[in-house]
PDB file of C-alpha atoms in Angstrom:
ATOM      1  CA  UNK A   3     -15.226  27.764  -4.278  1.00  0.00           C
ATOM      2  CA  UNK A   4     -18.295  27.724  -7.068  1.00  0.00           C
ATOM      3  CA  UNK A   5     -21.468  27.088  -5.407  1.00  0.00           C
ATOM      4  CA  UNK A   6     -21.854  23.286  -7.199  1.00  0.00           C
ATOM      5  CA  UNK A   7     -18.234  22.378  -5.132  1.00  0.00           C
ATOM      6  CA  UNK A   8     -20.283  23.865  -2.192  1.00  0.00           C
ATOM      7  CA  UNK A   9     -23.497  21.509  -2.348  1.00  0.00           C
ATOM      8  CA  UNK A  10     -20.972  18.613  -3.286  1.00  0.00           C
ATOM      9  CA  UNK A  11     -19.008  19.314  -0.314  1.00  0.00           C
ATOM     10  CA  UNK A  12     -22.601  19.363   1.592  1.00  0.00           C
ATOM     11  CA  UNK A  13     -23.970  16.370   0.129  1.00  0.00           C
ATOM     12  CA  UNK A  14     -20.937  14.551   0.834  1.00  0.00           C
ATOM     13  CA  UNK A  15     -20.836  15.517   4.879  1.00  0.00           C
ATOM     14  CA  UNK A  16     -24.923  14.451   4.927  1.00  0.00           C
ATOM     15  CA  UNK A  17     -23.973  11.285   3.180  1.00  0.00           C
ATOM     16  CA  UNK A  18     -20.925  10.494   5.851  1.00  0.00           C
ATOM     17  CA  UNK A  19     -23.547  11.668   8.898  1.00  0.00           C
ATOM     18  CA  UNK A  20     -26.173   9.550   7.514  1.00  0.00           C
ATOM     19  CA  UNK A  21     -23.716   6.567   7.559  1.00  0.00           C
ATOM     20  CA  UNK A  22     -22.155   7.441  10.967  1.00  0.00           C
ATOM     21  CA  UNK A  23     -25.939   7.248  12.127  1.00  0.00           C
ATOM     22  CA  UNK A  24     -27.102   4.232  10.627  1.00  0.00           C
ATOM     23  CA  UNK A  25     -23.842   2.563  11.975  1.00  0.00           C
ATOM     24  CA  UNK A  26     -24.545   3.783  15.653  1.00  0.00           C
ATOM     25  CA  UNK A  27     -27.929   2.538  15.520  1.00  0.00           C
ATOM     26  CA  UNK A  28     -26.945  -0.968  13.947  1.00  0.00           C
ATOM     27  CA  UNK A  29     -24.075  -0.203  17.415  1.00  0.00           C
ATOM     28  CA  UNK A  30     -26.881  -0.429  19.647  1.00  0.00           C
ATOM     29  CA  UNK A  31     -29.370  -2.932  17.826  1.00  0.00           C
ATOM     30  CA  UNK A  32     -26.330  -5.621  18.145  1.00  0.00           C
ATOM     31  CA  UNK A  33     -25.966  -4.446  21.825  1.00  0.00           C
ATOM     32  CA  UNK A  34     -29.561  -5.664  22.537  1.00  0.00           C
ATOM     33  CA  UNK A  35     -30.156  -8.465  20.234  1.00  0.00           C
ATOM     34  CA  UNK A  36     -26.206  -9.945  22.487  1.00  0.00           C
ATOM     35  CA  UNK A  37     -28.571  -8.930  25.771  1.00  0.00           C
ATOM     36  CA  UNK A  38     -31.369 -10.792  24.924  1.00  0.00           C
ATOM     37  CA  UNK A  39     -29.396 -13.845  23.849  1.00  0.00           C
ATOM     38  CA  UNK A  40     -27.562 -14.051  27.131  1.00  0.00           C
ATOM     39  CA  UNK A  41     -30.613 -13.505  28.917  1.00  0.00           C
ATOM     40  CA  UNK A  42     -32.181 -16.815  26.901  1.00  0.00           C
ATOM     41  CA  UNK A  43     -29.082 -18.808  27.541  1.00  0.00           C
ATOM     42  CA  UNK A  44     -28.242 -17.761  31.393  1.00  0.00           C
ATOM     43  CA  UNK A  45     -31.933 -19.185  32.368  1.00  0.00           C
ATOM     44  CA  UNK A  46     -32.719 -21.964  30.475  1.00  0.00           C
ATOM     45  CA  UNK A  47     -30.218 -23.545  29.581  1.00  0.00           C
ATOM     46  CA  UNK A  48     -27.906 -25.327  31.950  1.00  0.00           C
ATOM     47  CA  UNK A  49     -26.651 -24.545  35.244  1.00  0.00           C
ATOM     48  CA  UNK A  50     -23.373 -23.386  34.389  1.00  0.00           C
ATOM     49  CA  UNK A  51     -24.441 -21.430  31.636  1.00  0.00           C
ATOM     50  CA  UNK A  52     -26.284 -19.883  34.174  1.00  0.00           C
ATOM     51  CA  UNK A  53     -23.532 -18.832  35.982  1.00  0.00           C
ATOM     52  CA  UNK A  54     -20.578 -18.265  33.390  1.00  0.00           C
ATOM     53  CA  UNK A  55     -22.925 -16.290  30.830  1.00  0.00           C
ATOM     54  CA  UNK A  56     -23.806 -12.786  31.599  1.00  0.00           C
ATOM     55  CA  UNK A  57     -20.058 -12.580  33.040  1.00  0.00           C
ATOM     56  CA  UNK A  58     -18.856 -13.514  29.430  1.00  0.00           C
ATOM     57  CA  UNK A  59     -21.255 -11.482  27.607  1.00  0.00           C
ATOM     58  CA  UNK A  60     -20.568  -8.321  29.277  1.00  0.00           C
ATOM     59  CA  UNK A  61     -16.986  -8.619  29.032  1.00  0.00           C
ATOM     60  CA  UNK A  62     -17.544  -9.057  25.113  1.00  0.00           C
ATOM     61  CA  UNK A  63     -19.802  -6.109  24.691  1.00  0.00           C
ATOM     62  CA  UNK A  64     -17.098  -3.981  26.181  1.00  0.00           C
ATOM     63  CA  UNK A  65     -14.282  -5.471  23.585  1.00  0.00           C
ATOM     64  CA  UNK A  66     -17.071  -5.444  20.685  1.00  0.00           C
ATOM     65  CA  UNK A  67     -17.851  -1.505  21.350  1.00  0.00           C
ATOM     66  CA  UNK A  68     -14.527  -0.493  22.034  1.00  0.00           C
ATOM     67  CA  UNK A  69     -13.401  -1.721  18.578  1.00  0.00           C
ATOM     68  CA  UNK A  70     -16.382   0.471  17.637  1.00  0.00           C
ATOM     69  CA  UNK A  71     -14.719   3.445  18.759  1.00  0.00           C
ATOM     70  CA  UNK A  72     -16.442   4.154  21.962  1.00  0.00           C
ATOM     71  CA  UNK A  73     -14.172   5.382  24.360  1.00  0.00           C
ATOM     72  CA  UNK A  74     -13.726   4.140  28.297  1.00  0.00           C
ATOM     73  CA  UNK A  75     -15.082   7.785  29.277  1.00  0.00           C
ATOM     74  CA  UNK A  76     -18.262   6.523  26.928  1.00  0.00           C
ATOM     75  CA  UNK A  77     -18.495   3.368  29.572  1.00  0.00           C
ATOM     76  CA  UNK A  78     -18.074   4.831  32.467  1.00  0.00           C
ATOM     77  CA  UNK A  79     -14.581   3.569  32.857  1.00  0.00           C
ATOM     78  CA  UNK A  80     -12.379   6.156  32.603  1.00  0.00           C
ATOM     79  CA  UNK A  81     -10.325   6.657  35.708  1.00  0.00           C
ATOM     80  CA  UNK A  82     -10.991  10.841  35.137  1.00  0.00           C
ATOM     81  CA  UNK A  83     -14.344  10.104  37.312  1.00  0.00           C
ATOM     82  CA  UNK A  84     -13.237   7.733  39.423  1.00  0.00           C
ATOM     83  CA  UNK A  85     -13.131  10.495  42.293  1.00  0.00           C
ATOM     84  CA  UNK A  86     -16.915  11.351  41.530  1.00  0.00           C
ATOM     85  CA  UNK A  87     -18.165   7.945  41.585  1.00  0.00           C
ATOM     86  CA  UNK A  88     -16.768   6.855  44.595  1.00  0.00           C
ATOM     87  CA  UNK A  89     -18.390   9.845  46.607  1.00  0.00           C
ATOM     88  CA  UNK A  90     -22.014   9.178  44.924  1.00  0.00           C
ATOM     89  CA  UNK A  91     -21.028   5.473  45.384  1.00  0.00           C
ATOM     90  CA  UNK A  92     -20.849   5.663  49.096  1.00  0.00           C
ATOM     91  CA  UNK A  93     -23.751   7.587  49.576  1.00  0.00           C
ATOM     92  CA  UNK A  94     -25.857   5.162  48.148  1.00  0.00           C
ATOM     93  CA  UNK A  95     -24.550   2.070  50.363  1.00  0.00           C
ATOM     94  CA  UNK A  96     -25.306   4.454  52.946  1.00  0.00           C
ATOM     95  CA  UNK A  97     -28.496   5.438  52.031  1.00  0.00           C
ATOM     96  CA  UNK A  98     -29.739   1.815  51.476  1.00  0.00           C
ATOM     97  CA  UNK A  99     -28.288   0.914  54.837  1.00  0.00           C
ATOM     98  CA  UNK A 100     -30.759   2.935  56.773  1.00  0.00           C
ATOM     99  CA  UNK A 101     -33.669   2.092  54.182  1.00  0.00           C
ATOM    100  CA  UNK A 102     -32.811  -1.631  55.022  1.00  0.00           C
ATOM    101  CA  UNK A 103     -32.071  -1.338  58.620  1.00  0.00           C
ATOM    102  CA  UNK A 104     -35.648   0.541  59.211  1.00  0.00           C
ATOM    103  CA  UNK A 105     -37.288  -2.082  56.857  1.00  0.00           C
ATOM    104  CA  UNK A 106     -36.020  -5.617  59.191  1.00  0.00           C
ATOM    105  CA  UNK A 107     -36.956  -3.246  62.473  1.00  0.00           C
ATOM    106  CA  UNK A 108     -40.706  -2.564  61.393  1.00  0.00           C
ATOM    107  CA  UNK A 109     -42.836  -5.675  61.538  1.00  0.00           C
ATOM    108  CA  UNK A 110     -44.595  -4.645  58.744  1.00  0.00           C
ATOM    109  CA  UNK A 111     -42.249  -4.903  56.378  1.00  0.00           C
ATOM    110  CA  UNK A 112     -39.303  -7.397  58.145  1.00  0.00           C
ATOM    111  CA  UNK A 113     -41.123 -10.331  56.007  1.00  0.00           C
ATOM    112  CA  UNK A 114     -40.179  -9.244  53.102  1.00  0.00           C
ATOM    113  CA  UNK A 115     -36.997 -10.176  53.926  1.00  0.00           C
ATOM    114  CA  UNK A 116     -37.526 -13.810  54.404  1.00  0.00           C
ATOM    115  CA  UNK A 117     -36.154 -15.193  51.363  1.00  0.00           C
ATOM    116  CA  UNK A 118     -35.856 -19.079  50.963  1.00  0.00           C
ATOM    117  CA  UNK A 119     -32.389 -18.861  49.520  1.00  0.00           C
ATOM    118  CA  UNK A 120     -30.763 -16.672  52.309  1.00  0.00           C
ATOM    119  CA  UNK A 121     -32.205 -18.646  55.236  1.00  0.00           C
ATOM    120  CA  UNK A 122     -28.285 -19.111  56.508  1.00  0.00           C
ATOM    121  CA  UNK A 123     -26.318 -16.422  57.102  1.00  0.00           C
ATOM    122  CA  UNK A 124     -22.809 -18.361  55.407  1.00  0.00           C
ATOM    123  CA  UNK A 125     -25.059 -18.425  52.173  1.00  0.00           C
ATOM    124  CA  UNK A 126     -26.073 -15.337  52.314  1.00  0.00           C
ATOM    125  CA  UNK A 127     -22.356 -13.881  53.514  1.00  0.00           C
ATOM    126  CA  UNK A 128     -21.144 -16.247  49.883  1.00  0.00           C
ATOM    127  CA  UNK A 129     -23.712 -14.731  47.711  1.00  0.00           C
ATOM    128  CA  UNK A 130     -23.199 -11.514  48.875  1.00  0.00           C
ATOM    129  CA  UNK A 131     -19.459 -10.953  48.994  1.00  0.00           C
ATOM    130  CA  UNK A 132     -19.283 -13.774  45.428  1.00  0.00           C
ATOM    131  CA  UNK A 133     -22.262 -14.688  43.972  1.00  0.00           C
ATOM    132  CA  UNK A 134     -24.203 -10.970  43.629  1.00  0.00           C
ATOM    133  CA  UNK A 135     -21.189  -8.994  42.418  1.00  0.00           C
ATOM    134  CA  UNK A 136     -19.210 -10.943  40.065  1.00  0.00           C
ATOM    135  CA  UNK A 137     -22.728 -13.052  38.856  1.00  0.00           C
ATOM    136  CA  UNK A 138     -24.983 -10.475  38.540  1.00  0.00           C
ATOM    137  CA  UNK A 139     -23.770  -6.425  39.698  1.00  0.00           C
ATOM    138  CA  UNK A 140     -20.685  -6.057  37.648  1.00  0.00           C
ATOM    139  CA  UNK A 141     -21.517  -7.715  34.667  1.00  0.00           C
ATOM    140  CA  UNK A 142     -25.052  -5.832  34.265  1.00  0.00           C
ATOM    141  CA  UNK A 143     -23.777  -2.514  34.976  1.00  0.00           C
ATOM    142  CA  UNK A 144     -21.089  -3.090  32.511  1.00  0.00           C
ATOM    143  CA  UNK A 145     -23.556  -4.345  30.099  1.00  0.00           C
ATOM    144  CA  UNK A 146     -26.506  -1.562  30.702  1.00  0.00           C
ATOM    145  CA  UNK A 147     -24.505   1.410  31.909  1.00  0.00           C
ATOM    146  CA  UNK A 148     -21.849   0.644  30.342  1.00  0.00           C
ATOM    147  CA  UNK A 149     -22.085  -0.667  27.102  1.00  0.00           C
ATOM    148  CA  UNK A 150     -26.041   0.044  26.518  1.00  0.00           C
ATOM    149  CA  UNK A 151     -25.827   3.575  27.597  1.00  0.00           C
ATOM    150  CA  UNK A 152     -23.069   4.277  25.658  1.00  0.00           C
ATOM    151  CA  UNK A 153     -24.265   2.964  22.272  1.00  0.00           C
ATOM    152  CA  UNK A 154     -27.719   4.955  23.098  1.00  0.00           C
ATOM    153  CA  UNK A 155     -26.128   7.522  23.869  1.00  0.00           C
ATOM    154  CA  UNK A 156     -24.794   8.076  20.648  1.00  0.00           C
ATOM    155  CA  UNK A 157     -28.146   7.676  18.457  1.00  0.00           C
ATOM    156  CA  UNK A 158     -30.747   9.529  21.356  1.00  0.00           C
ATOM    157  CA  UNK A 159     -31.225  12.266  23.737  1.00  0.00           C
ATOM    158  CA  UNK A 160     -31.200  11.946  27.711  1.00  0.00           C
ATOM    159  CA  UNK A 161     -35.105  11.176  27.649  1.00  0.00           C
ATOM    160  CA  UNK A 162     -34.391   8.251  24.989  1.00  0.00           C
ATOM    161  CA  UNK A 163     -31.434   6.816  27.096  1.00  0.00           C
ATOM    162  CA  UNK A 164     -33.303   6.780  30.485  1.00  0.00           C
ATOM    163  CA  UNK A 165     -36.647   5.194  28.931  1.00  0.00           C
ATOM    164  CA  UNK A 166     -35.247   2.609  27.103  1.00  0.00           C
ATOM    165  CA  UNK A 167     -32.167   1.594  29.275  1.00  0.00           C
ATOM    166  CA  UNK A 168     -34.476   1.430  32.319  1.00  0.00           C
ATOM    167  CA  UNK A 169     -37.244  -0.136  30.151  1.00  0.00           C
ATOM    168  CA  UNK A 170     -35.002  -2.720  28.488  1.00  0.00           C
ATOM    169  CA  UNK A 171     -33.194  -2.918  32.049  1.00  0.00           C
ATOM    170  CA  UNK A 172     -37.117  -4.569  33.872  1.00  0.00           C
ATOM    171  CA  UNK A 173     -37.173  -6.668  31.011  1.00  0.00           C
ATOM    172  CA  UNK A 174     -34.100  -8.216  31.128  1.00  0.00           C
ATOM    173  CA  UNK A 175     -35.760  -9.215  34.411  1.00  0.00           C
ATOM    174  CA  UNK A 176     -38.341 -11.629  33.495  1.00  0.00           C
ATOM    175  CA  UNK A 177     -36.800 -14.632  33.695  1.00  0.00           C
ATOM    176  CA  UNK A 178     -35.157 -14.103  36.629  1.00  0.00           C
ATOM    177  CA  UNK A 179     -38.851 -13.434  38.345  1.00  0.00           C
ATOM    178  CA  UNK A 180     -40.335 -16.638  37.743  1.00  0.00           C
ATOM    179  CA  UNK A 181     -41.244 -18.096  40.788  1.00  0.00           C
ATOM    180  CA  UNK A 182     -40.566 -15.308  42.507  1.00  0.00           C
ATOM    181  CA  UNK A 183     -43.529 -15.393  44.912  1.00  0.00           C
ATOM    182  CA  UNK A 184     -43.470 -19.176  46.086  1.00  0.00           C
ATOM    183  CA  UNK A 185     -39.760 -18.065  47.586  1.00  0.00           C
ATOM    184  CA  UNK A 186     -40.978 -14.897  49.691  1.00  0.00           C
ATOM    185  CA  UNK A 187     -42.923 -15.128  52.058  1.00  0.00           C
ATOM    186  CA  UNK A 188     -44.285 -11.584  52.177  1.00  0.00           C
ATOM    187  CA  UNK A 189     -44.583 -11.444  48.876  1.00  0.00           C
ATOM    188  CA  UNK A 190     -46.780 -15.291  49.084  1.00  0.00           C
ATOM    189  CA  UNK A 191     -48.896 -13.815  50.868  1.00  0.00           C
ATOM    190  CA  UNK A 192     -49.903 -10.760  49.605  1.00  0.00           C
ATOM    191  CA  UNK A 193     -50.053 -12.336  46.190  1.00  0.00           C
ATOM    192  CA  UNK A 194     -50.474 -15.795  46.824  1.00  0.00           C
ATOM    193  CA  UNK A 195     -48.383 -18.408  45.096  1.00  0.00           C
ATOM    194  CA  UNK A 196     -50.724 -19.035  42.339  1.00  0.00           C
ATOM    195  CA  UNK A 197     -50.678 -18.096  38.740  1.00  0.00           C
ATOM    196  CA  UNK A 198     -51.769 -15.217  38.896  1.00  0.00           C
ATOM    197  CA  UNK A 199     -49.480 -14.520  41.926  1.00  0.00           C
ATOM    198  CA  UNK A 200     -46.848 -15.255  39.738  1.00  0.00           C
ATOM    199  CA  UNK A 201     -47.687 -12.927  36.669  1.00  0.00           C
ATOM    200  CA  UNK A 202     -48.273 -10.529  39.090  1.00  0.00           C
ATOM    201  CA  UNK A 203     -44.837 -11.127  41.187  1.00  0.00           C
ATOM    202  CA  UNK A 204     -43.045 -10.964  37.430  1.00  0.00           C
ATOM    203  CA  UNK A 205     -44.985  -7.322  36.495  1.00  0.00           C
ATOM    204  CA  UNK A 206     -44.268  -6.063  39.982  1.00  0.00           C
ATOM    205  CA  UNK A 207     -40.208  -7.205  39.575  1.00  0.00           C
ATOM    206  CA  UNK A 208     -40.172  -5.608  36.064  1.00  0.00           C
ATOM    207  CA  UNK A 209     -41.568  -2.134  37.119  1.00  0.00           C
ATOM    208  CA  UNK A 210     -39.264  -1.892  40.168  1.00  0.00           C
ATOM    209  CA  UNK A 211     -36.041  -3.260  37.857  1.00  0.00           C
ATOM    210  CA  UNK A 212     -37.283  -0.355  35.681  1.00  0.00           C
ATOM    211  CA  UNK A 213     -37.142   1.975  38.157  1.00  0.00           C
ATOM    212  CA  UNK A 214     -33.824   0.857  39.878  1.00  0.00           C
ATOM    213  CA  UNK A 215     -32.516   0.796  36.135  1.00  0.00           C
ATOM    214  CA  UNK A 216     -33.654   4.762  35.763  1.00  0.00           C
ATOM    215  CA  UNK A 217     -31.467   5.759  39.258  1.00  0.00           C
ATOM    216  CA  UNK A 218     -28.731   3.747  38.113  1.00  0.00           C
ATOM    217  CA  UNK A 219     -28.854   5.541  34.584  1.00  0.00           C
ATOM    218  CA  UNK A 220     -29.178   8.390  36.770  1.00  0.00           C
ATOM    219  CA  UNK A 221     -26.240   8.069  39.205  1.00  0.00           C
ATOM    220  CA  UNK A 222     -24.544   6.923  36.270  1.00  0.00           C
ATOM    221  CA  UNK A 223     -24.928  10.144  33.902  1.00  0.00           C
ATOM    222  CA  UNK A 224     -24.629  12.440  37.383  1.00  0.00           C
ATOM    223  CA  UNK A 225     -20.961  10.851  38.235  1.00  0.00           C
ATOM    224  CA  UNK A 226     -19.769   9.985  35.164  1.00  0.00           C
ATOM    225  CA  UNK A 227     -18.383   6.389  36.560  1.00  0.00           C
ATOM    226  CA  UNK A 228     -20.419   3.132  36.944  1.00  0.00           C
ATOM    227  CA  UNK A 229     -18.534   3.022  40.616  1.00  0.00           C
ATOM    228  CA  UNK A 230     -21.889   4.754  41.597  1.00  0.00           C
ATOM    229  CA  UNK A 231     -24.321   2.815  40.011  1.00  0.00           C
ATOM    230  CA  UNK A 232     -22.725  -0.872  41.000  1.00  0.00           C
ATOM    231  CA  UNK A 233     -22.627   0.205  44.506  1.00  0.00           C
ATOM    232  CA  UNK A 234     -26.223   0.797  44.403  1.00  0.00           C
ATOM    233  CA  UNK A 235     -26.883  -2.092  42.427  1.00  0.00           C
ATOM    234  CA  UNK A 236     -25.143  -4.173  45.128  1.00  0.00           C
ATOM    235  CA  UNK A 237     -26.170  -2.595  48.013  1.00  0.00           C
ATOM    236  CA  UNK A 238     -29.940  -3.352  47.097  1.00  0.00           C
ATOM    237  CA  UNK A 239     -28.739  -6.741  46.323  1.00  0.00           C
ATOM    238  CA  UNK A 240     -26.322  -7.917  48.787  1.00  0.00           C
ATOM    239  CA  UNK A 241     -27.309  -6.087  51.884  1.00  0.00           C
ATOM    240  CA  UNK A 242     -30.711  -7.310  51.324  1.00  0.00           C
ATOM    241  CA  UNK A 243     -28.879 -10.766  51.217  1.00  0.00           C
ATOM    242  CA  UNK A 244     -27.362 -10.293  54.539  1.00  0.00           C
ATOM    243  CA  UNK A 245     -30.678  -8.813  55.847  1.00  0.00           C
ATOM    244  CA  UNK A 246     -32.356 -11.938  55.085  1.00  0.00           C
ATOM    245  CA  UNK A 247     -29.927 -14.159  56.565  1.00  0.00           C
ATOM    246  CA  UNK A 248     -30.152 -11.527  59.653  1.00  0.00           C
ATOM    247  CA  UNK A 249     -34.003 -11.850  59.792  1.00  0.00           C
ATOM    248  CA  UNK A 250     -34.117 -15.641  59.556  1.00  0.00           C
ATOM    249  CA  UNK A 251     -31.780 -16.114  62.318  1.00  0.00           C
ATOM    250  CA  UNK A 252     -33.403 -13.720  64.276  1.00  0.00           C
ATOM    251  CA  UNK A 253     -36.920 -16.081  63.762  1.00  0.00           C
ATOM    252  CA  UNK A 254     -35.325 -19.093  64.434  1.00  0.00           C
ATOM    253  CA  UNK A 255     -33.498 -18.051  67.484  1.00  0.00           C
TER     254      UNK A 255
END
């Protein structure tokens, strides 16, 4: 082989890296500009859009990026780590159990658990066992450490993956936050149900979103599976449901 065959034979593996690139990051620019859309739709719009669109969405994203060639191991589907997951995913309903069970025995922190919407313990039993995981837990993780983390995964290093998927993750959270004071009571007042309560309810939901969304990255990248990081995700969710309902009942009795 002359040396000009050489630097073709170079210039043409460059050329098909450059394209592979530039096709991963166009991959993960779809991925968020789908995210944000949902995120639009699923709040204001109507009610059942509200309910029926993040479900949708994230069962796209995994059909649109599995014609794209990433692979179920790239999801955190494939069954070779379903062993894995399930042992980190137990430990953290576990772990959260005794965070939450010390949190509604301590005065000081028991009304932070009085949230309007799980005032019965049937709702709360409904959006816990229903609502939280099919709505919200499953669908996300699919979508973020799934589908997200996958298609980062491919154009960045671990730092890049962890900042922006937890980053984008306390974003997607926004919306979701608004009036999130005037429905807690601890939160009320320590903040106070004012504007300014409000903005500052929405920053405080987006930097702990952020940070749940870096441990779930984490647990997700440690095991391999997104067993791990839905149980997490649900545990914070729909335990602190339940503990809710328990705490109300336990006021009104």
């Amino acid at each position: 082989m002359n040396t000009a065959t050489a630097n073709a034979g170079a210039g043409s593996s460059t050329g098909i890296h450059r394209i592979r690139a530039a096709h991963a990051w166009l991959d993960v620019a779809v991925v968020i500009a789908v995210l944000i859309s949902t995120n639009l739709v699923a709040h204001f719009t109507t009610v059942w859009a509200s309910i029926a669109t993040v479900p949708i969405a994230a069962v796209v994203l995994v059909g649109l990026t599995r014609r794209r060639g990433l692979g179920w191991s790239e999801l955190g589907l494939s069954p070779r780590h379903w062993k894995k997951g399930t042992l980190y995913a137990l430990a953290s309903v576990g772990l959260v159990l005794a965070v939450v069970a010390i949190g509604i025995a301590l005065p000081i922190t028991r009304q932070f658990f009085m949230a309007d919407r799980y005032a019965t313990i049937s709702g709360a039993l409904i959006a816990s066992m229903i609502v939280i995981p099919l709505q919200t837990v499953i669908p996300e993780e699919l979508a973020f450490r799934g589908v997200l983390q996958g298609t980062l995964s491919r154009v960045s290093g671990a730092r890049g993956v962890f900042a922006a998927g937890s980053l984008l993750f306390g974003l997607w959270h926004i919306a979701s936050s608004l009036g999130l004071t005037t429905g807690n009571r601890g939160l009320t007042g320590i903040l106070g149900g004012g504007l300014m309560g409000q903005i500052l309810g929405i920053a405080g939901a987006v930097a702990a979103t952020a940070a749940a969304g870096f441990v779930f990255t984490w647990l997700r990248r440690r095991s391999g599976s997104l067993l791990a990081p839905i149980a997490l995700h649900w545990s914070l969710n729909g335990i602190g449901a339940l503990a809710a309902a328990l705490v109300w009942h336990a006021s009104l009795a």
